[in-house]
Each structure stands twice: as structure tokens, then as C-alpha cells.
Coordinates of C-alpha atoms and ligand atoms in Angstrom, one line a residue:
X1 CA -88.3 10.2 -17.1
X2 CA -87.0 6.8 -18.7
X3 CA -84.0 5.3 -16.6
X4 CA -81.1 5.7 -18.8
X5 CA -79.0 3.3 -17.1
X6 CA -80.7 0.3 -17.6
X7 CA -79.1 -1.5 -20.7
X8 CA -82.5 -4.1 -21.0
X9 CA -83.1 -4.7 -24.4
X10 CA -86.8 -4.1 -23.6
X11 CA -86.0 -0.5 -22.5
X12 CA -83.5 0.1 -25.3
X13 CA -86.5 -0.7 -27.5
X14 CA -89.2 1.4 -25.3
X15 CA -86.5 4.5 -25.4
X16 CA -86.0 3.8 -29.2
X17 CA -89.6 3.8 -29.8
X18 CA -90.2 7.1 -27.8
X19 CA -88.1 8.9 -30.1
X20 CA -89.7 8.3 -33.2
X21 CA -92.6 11.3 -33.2
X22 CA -89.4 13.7 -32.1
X23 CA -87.9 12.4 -34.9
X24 CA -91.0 13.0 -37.5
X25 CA -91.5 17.0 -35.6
X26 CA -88.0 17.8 -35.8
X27 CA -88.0 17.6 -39.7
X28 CA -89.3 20.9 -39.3
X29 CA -87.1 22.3 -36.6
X30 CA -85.7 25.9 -37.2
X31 CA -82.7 27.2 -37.6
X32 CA -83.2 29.3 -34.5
X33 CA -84.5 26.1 -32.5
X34 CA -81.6 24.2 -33.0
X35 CA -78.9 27.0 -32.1
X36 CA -81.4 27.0 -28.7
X37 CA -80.8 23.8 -28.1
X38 CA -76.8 23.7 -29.1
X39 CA -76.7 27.0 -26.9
X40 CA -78.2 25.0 -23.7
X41 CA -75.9 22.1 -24.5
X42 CA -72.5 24.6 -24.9
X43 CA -73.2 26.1 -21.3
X44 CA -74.3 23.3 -19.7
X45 CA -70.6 21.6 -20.6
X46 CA -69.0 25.0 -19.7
X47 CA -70.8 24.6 -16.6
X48 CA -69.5 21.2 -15.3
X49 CA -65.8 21.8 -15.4
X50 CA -64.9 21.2 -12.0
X51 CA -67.4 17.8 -12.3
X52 CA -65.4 17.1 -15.5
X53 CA -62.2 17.6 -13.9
X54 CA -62.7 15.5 -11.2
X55 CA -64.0 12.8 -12.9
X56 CA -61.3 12.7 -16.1
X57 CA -59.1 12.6 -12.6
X58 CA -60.3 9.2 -11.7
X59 CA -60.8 8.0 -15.2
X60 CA -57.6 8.6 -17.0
X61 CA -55.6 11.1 -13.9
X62 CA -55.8 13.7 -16.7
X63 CA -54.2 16.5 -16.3
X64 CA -56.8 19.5 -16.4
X65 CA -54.9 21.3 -18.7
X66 CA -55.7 18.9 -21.4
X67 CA -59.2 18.6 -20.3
X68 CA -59.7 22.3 -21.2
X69 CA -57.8 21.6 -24.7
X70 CA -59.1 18.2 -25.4
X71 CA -62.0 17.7 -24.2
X72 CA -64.1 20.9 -23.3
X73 CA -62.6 23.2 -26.1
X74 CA -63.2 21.1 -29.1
X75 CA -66.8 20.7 -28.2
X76 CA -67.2 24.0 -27.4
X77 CA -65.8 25.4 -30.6
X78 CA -67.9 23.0 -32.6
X79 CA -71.0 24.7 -31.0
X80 CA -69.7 28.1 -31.8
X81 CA -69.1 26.7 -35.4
X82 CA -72.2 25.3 -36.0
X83 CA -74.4 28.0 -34.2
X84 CA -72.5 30.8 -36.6
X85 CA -73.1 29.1 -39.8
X86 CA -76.3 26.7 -39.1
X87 CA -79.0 28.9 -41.0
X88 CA -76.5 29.1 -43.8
X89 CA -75.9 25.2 -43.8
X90 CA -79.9 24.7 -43.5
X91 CA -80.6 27.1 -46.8
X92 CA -82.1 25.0 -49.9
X93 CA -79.3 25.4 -52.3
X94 CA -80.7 26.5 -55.6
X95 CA -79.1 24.4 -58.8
X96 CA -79.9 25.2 -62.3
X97 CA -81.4 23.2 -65.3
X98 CA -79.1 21.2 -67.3
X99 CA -79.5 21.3 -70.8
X100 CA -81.6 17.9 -70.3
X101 CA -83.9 19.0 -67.4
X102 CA -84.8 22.5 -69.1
X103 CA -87.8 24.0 -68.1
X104 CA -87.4 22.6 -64.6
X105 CA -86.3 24.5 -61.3
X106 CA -84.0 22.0 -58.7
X107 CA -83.0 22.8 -55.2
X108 CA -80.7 20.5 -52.6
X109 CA -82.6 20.5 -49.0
X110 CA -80.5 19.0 -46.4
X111 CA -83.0 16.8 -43.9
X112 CA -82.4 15.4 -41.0
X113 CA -81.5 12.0 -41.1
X114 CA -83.8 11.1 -38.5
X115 CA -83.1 8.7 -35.2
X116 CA -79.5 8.3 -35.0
X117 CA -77.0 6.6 -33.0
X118 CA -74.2 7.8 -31.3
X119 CA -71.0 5.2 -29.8
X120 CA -67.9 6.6 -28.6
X121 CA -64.6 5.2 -27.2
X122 CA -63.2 5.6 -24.2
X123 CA -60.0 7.7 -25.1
X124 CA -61.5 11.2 -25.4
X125 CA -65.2 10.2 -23.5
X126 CA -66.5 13.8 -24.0
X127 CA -64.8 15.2 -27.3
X128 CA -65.8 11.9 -29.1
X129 CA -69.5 11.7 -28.0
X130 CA -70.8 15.4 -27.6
X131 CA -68.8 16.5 -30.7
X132 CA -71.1 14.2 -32.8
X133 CA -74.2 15.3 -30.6
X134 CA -73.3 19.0 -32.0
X135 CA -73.7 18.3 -35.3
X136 CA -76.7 15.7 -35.0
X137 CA -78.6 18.2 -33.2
X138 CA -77.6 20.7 -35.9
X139 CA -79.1 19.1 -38.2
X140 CA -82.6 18.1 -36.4
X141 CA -82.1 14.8 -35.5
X142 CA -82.8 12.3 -32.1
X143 CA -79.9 10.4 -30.6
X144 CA -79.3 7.8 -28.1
X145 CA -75.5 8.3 -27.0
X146 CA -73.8 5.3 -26.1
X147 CA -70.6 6.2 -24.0
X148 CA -67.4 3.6 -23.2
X149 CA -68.3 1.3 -20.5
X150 CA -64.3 2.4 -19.5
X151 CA -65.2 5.6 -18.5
X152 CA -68.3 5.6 -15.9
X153 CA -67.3 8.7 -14.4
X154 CA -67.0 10.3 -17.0
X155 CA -70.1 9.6 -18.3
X156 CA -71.9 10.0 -15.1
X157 CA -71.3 13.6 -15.8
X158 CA -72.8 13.0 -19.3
X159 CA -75.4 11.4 -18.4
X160 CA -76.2 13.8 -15.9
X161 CA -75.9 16.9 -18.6
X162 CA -77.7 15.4 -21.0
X163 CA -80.6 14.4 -18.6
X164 CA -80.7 18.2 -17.5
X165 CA -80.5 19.8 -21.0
X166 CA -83.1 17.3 -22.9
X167 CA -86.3 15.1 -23.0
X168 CA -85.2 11.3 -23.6
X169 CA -87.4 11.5 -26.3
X170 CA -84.9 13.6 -28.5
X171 CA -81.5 12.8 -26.8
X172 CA -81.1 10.1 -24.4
X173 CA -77.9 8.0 -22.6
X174 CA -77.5 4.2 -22.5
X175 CA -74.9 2.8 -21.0
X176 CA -73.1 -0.2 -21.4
X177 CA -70.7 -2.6 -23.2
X178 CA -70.4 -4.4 -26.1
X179 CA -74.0 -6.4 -25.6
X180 CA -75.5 -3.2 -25.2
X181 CA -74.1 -1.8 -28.0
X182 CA -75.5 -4.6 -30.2
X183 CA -78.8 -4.5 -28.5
X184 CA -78.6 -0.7 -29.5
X185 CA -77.2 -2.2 -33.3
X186 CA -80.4 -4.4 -33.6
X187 CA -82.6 -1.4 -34.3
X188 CA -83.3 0.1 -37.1
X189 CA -81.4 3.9 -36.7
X190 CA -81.4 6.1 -39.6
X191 CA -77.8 6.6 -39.0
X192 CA -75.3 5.2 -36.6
X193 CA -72.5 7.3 -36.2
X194 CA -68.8 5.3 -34.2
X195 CA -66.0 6.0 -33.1
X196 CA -63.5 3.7 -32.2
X197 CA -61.5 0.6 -33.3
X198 CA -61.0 -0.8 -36.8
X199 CA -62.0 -4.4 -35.3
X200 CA -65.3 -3.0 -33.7
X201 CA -66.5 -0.8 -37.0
X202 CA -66.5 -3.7 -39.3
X203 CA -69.2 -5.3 -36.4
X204 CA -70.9 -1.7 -36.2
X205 CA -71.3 -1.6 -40.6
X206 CA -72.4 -5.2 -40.3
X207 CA -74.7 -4.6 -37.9
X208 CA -76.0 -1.1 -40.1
X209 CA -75.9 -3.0 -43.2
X210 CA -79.5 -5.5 -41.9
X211 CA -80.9 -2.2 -41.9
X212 CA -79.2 -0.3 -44.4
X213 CA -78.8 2.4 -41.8
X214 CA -76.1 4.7 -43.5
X215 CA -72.5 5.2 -41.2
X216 CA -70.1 7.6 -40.2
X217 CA -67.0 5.0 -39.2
X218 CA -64.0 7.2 -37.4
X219 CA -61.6 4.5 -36.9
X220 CA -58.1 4.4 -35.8
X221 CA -54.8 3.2 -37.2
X222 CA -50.7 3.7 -37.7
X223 CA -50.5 7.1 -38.3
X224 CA -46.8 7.9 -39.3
X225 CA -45.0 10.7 -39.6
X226 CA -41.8 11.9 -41.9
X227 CA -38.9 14.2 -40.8
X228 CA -36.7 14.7 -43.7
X229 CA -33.4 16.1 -44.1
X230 CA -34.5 19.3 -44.5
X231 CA -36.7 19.3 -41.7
X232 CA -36.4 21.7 -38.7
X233 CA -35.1 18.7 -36.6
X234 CA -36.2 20.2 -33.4
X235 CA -39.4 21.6 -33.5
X236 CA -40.1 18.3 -35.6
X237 CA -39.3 16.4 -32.2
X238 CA -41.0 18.6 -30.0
X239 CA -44.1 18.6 -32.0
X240 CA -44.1 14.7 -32.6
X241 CA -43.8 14.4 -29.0
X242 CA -46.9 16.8 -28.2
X243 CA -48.8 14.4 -30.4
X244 CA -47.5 11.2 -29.2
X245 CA -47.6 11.8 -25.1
X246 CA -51.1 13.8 -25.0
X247 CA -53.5 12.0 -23.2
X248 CA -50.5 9.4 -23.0
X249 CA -50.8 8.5 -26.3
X250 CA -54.3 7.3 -26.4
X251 CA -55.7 9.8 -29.4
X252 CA -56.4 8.4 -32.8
X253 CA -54.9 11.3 -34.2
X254 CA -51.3 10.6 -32.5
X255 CA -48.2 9.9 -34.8
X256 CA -47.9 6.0 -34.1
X257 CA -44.4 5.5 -35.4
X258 CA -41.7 8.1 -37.2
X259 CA -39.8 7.3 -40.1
X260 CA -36.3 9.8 -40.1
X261 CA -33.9 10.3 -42.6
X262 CA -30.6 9.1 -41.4
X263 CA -28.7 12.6 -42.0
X264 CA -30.7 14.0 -39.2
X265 CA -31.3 10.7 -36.8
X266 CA -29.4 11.7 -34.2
X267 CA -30.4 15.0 -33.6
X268 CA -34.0 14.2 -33.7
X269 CA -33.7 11.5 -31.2
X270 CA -31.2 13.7 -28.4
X271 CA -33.9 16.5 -29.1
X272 CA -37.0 14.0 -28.2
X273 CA -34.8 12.9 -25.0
X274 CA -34.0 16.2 -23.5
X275 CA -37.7 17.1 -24.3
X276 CA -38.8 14.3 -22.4
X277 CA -37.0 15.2 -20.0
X278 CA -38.0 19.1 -19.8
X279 CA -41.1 18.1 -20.1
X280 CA -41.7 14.9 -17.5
X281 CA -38.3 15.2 -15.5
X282 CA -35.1 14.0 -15.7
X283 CA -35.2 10.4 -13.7
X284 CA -37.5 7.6 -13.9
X285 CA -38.9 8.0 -10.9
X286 CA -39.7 12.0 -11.8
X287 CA -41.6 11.2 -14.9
X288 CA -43.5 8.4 -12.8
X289 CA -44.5 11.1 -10.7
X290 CA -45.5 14.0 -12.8
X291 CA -48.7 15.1 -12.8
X292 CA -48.6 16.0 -16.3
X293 CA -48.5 12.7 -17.8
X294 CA -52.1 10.6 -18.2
X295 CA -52.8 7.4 -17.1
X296 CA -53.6 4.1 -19.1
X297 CA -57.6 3.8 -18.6
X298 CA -57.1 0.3 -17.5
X299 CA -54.6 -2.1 -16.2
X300 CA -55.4 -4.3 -18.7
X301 CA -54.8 -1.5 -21.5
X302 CA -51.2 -0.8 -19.6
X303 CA -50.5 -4.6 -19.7
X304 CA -51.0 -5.1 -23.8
X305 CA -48.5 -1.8 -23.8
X306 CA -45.8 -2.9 -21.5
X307 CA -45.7 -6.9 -23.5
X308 CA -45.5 -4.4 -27.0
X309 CA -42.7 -3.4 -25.4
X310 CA -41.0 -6.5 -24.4
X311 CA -42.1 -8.2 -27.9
X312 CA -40.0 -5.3 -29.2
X313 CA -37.2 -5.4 -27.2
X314 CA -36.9 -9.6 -26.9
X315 CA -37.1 -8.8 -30.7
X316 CA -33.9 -7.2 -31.2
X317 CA -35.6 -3.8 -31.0
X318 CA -33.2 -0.9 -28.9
X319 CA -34.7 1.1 -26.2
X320 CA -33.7 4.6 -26.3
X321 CA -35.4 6.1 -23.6
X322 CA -38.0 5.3 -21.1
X323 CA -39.3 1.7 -21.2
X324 CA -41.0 1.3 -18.1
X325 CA -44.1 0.2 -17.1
X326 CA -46.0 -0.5 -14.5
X327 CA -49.4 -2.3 -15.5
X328 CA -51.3 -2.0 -11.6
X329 CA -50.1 1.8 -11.4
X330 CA -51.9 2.1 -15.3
X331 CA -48.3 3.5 -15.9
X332 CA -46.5 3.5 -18.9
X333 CA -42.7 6.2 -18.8
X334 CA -42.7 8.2 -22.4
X335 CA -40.8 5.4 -24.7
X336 CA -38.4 5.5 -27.5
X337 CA -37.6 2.3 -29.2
X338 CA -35.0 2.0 -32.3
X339 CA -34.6 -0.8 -34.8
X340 CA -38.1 -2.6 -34.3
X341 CA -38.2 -5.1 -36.2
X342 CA -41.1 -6.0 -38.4
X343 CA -42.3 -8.7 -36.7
X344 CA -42.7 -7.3 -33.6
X345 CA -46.6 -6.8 -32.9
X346 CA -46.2 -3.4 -32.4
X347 CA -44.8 -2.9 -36.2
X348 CA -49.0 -3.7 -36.9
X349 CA -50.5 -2.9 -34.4
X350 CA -52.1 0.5 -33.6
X351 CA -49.5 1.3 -30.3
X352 CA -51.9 3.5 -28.5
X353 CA -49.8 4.6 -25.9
X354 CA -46.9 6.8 -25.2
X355 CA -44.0 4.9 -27.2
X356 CA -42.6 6.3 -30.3
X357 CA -41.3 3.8 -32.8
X358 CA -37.8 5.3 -34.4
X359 CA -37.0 4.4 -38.3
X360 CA -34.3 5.2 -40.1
X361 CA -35.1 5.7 -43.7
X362 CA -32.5 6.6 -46.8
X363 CA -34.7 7.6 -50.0
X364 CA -38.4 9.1 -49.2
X365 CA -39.3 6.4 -52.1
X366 CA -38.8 3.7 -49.2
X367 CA -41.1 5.6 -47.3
X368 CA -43.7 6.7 -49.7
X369 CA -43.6 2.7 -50.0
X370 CA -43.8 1.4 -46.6
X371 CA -46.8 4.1 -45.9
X372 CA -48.6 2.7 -49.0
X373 CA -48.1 -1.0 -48.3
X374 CA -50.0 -0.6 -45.1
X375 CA -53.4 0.2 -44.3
X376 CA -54.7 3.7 -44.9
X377 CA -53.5 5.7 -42.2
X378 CA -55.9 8.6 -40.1
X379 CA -53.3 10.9 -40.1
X380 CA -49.9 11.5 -41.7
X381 CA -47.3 14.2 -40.5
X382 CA -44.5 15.1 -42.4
X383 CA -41.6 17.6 -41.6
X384 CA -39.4 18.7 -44.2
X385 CA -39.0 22.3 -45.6
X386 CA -39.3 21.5 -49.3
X387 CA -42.5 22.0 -50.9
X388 CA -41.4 19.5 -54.1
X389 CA -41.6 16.8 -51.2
X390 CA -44.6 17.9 -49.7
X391 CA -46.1 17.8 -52.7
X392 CA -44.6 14.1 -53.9
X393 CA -46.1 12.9 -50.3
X394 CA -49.3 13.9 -50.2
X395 CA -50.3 13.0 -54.4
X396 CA -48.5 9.6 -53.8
X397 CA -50.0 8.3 -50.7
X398 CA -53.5 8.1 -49.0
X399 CA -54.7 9.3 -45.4
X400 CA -57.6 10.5 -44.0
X401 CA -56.3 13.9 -43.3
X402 CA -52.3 15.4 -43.7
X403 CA -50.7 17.6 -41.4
X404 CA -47.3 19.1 -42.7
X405 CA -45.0 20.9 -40.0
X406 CA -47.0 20.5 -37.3
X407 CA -49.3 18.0 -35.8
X408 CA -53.0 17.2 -34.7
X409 CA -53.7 20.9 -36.3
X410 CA -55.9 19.1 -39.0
X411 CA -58.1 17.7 -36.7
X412 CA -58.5 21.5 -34.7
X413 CA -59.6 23.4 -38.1
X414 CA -63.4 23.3 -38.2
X415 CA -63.3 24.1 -42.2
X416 CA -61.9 20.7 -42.7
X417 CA -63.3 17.1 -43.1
X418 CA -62.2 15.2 -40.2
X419 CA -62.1 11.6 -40.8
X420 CA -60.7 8.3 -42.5
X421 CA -60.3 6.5 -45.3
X422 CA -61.2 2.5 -45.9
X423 CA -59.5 0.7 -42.4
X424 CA -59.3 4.3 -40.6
X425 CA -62.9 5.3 -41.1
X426 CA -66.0 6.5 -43.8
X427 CA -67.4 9.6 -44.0
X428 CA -66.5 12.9 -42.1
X429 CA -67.6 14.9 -39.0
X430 CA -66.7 18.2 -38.0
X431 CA -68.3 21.5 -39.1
X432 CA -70.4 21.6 -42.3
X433 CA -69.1 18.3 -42.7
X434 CA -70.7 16.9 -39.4
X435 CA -73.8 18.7 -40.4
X436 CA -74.3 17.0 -43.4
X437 CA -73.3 12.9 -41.9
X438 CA -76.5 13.8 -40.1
X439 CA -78.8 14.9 -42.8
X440 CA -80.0 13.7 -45.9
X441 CA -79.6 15.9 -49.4
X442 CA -82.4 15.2 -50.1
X443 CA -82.7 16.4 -54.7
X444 CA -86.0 18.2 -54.9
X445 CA -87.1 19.5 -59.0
X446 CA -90.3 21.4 -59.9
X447 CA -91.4 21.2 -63.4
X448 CA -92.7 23.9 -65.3
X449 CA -95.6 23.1 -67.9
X450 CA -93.1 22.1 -70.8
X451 CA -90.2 19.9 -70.5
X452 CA -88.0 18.4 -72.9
X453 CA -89.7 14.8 -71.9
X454 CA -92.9 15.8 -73.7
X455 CA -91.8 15.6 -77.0
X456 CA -91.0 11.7 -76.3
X457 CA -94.1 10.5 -75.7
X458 CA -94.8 7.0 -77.3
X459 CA -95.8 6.3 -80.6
X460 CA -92.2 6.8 -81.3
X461 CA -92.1 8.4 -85.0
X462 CA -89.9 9.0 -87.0
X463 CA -88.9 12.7 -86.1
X464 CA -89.3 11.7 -82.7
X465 CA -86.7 9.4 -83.1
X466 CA -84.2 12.0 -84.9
X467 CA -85.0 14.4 -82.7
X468 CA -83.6 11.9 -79.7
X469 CA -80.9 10.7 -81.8
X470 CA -79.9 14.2 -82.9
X471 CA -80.0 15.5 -79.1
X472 CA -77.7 12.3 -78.1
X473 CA -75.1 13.8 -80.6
X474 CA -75.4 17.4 -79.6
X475 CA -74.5 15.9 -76.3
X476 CA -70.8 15.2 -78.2
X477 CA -70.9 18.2 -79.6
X478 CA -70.4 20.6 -76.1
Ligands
NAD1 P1 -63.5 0.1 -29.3 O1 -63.8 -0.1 -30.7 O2 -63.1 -1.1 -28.5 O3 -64.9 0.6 -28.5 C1 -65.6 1.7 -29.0 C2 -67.1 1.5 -28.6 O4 -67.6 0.3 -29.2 C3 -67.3 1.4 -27.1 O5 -68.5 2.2 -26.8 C4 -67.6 -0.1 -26.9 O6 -68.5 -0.3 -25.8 C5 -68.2 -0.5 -28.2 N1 -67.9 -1.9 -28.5 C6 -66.9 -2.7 -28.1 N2 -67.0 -3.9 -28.6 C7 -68.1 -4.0 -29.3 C8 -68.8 -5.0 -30.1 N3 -68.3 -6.2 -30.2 N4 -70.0 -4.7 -30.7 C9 -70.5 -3.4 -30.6 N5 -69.9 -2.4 -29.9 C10 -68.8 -2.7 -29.3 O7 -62.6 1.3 -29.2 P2 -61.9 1.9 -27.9 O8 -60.9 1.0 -27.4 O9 -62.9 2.5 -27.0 O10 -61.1 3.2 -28.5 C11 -59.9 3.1 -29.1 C12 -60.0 3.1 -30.6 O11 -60.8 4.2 -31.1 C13 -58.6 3.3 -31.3 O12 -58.6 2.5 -32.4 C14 -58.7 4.8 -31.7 O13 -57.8 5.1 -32.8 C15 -60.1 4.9 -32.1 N6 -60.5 6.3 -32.1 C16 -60.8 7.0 -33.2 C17 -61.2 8.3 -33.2 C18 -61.5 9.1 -34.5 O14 -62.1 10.2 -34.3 N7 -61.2 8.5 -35.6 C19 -61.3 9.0 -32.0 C20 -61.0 8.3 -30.8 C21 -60.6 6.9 -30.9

């Protein structure tokens, strides 16, 4: 077997080489070999949970709880998806002739895509990186998974798993940072599917682009969310704060900031206190403690969160709850801030953490305005029990998915595209949609013995040439 850990370029190339016959052979893989395979990989995940456990422990000291919900049962439902509807999703799809292509029969055949190229982030280490594996494998492909260098544990167990389950000809690991990453970039992938920051996916799409290797980019960004008047205040706050303190903040997905209408400002902001506080504890020192509340993954990470917080505050911004941090614990307490101004870093910057910027808005034109003078968002939540606004929000702005009354619930539904748009990601994964970033539609026509293209054969006489023009115009006619 290949060592997997060594990030040499030599042996990136060797593994990278090794993978190419899979690559040609699984082009005509089964429907019934791949839900094999994806059956193997489900158990063998299912199988690891007290290894996962323990090592989410030392990687992030997240709570088990949200290692079931986050991280096991999102990959586990994407194999159930996928192994339900696979031999559907692999079935040529018939189309008919068009009036010009008469005499012809078509068909759509999905392919696989070939050797592809998996790099996750750190944030959800398993969710990210073996949710993309689903629906590579699904659709017959090879992949080298390259995990966050921020999460070794975690990916020891990964590593581990996948090392069990396959040959390193089809699916191997490499781990590493950014140099191995581009070592990994340098070769020419069929398809290189990321996950991660904004900053990084522009280098990833260069990188792609020498070898015109198509992308998936899921990106991150400012997801906001809107609580109008006529919002049920509460469960707005409680669900906002579901979203903003899972995993301590650090899910692409989270609400970043809220904008509420002033009518209901108060009440949203006592509600998100006492939830806090039911939730966490009721001191400082209790929410320090609780076991319930995940770590930064690095000191460094907790540092760039606790200066937002001081840029904020030295900036005029009010803190409303929480605001400690403690960057050698990884510790940052569940944070509301009022007033930031807009040139406080963390008005731009993707927060990533577990503080929730408060705005007050007046008219829902001022928001609809703020939310489209900034970069397209991942997400965007909205709260409000009128259907007139619902309706004004979603037609008048842009996000990669839109969640209204609840939160994070688009990204759990596998009927639905999950990705960005422009700065918060290309292309989709999830479900059918998955299935298809790994394959190639590949059009496939079969002629018949007569087709309209016969009759145009040079020399170009004269009824030739009416019959063309006259077609042309029957064209204007339908
Ligand atoms: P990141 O972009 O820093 O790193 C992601 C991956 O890229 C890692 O494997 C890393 O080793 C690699 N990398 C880092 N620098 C590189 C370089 N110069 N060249 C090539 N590869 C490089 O992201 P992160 O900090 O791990 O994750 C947080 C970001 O990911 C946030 O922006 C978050 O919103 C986003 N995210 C998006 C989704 C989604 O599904 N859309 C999910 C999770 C996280």
C-alpha cells in the first residue's frame, strides 16, 4: 500500500498516476457496484463513532451531540440518498428530435468525470470531505481527499477509514497544508472539488484553470438574516442563535450578522440573552465551562475573533452580552454586539465565530440594499410572517440558498442544490446535484439514414437555397 501521509510531490504524482486505469475501468462501473462501495463507506463511518468522538474532542472539544447531527448524520443521509436514487440518476435520459435534428434519436449519459480532487476545511473535517466522496463515488469516479492540516485527528480517523474501505488506486488520503495542496493543484484532475475560504478558491480556480479542470467552489461569506416586524420575535432568536453558536460559530452556513426592525429590537435581543443563558448558563464563568459550547480549532483562530471584538468595541460598537475571550483556552463566551460600525473589520469580514452582529433597520428597502451592496451571501434567513415580504426578499436579492423561518434547514434537504453564488461558491453538491459536479453529461445522437442535413449538400442551387431560406422563416413562424 502507498504511504498516504507523505506529502512529497514525487508521491503525490506516483499516487496520481496509479489512479488513472481505475479511473478509465470505472467508466463502466454499475449502478449496483457503486451502492457497494457507498454501503462499505456508510458503515464503516457508523462504525467509528466512539474514534470520531474522541478525536472531534481534541480537535474542536465538540460536543458529541453535534458530532452525531453535524458530522456523522449528514454523511450518512447523503449515502442513503444517493444509494436510493443512484440507478435512476445513472439512466440515459432519452430527449427527442427538434424540428432541426429530425430523423435523429438523442440521449444525455452522465459519465464520470474521471480523477478528481477533493479539499476540505477544517470547520466540519468529516461532513465537508466524505459528503463530496458520496457523490464522487456515485458517480464512478477516483479521488485523492485532501483534509485540513487543522484537524489531524480527525483525519487520522479518515485516513484510517478510507485506507480500510478502498485501494489507493480509487480513493486515497494526502495530508497536508497549503504546499501540498498546490502540489496536489499542479496536476491535471478532471475535477477539483473545495471547500473553504473565498481567498483560497480564487488560488484553487487559478490553479484549475492551467488545466482547465472544471470546479465545484463552496465558499463562505456574510450570511445575514432579517427579523421583521411581523416576525415571531422569539423563535426567530432562538433559531438565529442555534445557527450562530453550533460548532461555535464556525459553519459556513451560520447567520453572520442580523438586521432587526426596530419595532421588535428589544424583544429579540432579551430573547437571545435569556437563551444564552438557558442554554450555556447564567454567569461568565458557567458558559466558560459548559460542555456544550465548541472550542476555536486554534489559538490563533480565537485570537483574530477576540481583536474583532475589540476593533468593534474600541469602535464605538456596544456589547450586549458575552464578550469574552480567552485566545490560549481557544475560548470565545456567545457575543452580542450593538451599533457596529461599518468600519469595524468585522462589518466585512466573514466573523466565524460565536458573535452575533445586532442592526437595527427601519424600511426592508435599507436592507434589501445593504444585502445587495455586499458580496453574494451563502445563505440568507429571513423571519417575518408575511409572504408579500418573503416574496420581495428573495426576487430582489441574490444568495446561494434562502432559508425563511428557520435556519440551516436548506442545507439539511437533500432535494436541494446546496451551494453559492460568485464570492460564496460555483456549482452545487448535495444529492442529484452532487452526482452530477462529478459526472460529465455527456449529449450522445444517433442518426437515422435521412436527416434534414442531406438536402444541403454543396452545389448550393437554387431550391436548395429556398428551401434553407424558407426553413429559417418557418423557424419565426412557431
Ligand atoms: P481555507 O480556505 O483556509 O482552507 C481550506 C483548504 O484549503 C484546507 O485544506 C487548506 O489546507 C487549503 N489551503 C489553504 N491555503 C491554501 C493555498 N494557499 N493553496 C491551496 N490550498 C490551500 O478555509 P478554512 O479556514 O479551512 O475553512 C473556513 C472557510 O471555509 C470559511 O470561509 C467557511 O465559510 C468555508 N466553508 C464553506 C463551506 C461550504 O460548504 N460552502 C463549508 C465549510 C466551510
Amino acid at each position: 500500500m502507498l504511504p498516504i501521509d507523505d506529502t512529497t510531490p514525487q508521491l503525490i504524482q506516483h499516487l496520481f498516476e496509479r489512479q488513472a486505469p481505475t479511473a478509465l475501468a470505472l467508466r463502466e462501473s454499475t449502478a449496483k457496484q457503486r451502492i457497494h462501495k457507498l454501503r462499505r463507506l456508510r458503515d464503516a463511518l457508523l462504525q467509528r463513532r466512539e474514534a470520531w468522538m474522541a478525536a472531534f474532542e481534541t480537535d474542536l472539544r465538540k460536543p458529541p451531540l453535534e458530532v452525531d447531527l453535524t458530522e456523522l448524520l449528514p454523511v450518512a443521509d447523503e449515502a442513503r440518498h444517493a444509494i436510493s436514487h443512484l440507478a435512476r440518476w445513472m439512466r440515459p435520459r432519452r430527449v427527442a428530435a427538434t424540428l432541426t435534428t429530425l430523423g435523429t434519436t438523442a440521449r444525455v449519459l452522465c459519465q464520470p468525470r474521471g480523477r478528481c480532487l477533493i479539499i476540505g476545511p477544517w470547520n466540519y473535517p468529516v461532513n465537508t470531505l466524505l459528503g463530496p466522496l458520496v457523490s464522487a463515488i456515485a458517480a464512478g469516479n477516483t479521488v485523492i481527499l485532501k483534509p485540513s492540516e487543522f484537524t489531524p485527528h480527525v483525519n487520522a480517523v479518515v485516513a484510517e477509514l478510507i485506507a480500510e474501505v478502498f485501494d489507493p488506486a480509487e480513493i486515497a488520503v494526502v495530508q497536508g497544508g497549503a504546499a501540498t495542496a498546490q502540489h496536489l493543484l499542479a496536476l491535471p484532475f478532471d475535477h477539483v472539488f473545495f471547500t473553504g475560504s473565498p481567498a483560497v478558491g480564487k488560488i484553487v480556480m487559478a490553479a484549475a484553470a492551467q488545466h482547465l479542470a472544471s470546479v465545484t467552489l463552496e465558499l463562505g461569506g456574510k450570511s445575514p438574516a432579517i427579523v421583521d416586524e411581523t416576525a415571531d420575535v422569539e423563535r426567530a432568536a432562538d433559531l438565529i442563535l442555534w445557527g450562530k453558536l453550533t460548532n461555535a460559530g464556525q459553519t459556513c452556513v451560520a447567520p453572520d450578522h442580523v438586521f432587526v426592525h426596530r419595532s421588535v429590537r428589544e424583544r429579540f435581543v432579551q430573547r437571545c440573552r435569556e437563551t444564552i443563558e438557558a442554554r450555556y448558563g447564567a454567569s461568565d464563568a458557567a458558559v466558560a465551562a459548559s460542555p456544550d459550547l465548541a472550542r476555536m480549532i486554534t489559538p490563533r483562530h480565537a485570537g483574530r475573533l477576540g481583536a474583532l471584538i475589540d476593533d468593534a468595541h474600541a469602535r464605538g460598537a456596544t456589547v450586549l452580552a458575552g464578550g469574552a475571550h480567552d485566545a490560549a483556552a481557544r475560548y470565545v463566551a456567545p457575543t452580542l454586539l450593538g451599533d457596529v460600525p461599518a468600519e469595524a473589520r468585522m462589518a466585512s469580514e466573514e466573523i466565524f465565530g460565536p458573535v452575533l452582529p445586532i442592526e437595527t433597520f427601519d424600511t426592508l428597502d435599507a436592507v434589501i440594499h445593504r444585502v445587495n451592496a455586499a458580496p453574494k451571501p451563502l445563505a440568507l434567513y429571513l423571519f417575518s410572517q408575511r409572504k408579500r415580504t418573503a416574496a420581495r426578499v428573495i426576487e430582489q436579492t441574490s444568495s446561494g440558498g434562502v432559508c425563511v423561518n428557520h435556519c440551516m434547514q436548506q442545507y439539511a434537504h437533500a432535494g436541494l442544490p446546496f451551494g453559492g453564488v460568485n464570492h460564496s461558491g460555483i456549482g452545487s453538491a448535495h444529492g442529484v446535484f452532487g452526482f452530477k459536479a462529478f459526472s460529465h453529461e455527456r449529449a450522445v445522437l444517433a442518426a437515422g439514414r435521412m436527416t434534414l442535413v442531406s438536402l444541403f449538400y454543396p452545389p448550393y442551387t437554387g431550391w436548395k437555397t429556398g428551401l434553407g431560406r424558407r426553413l429559417v422563416q418557418a423557424l419565426g413562424w412557431i
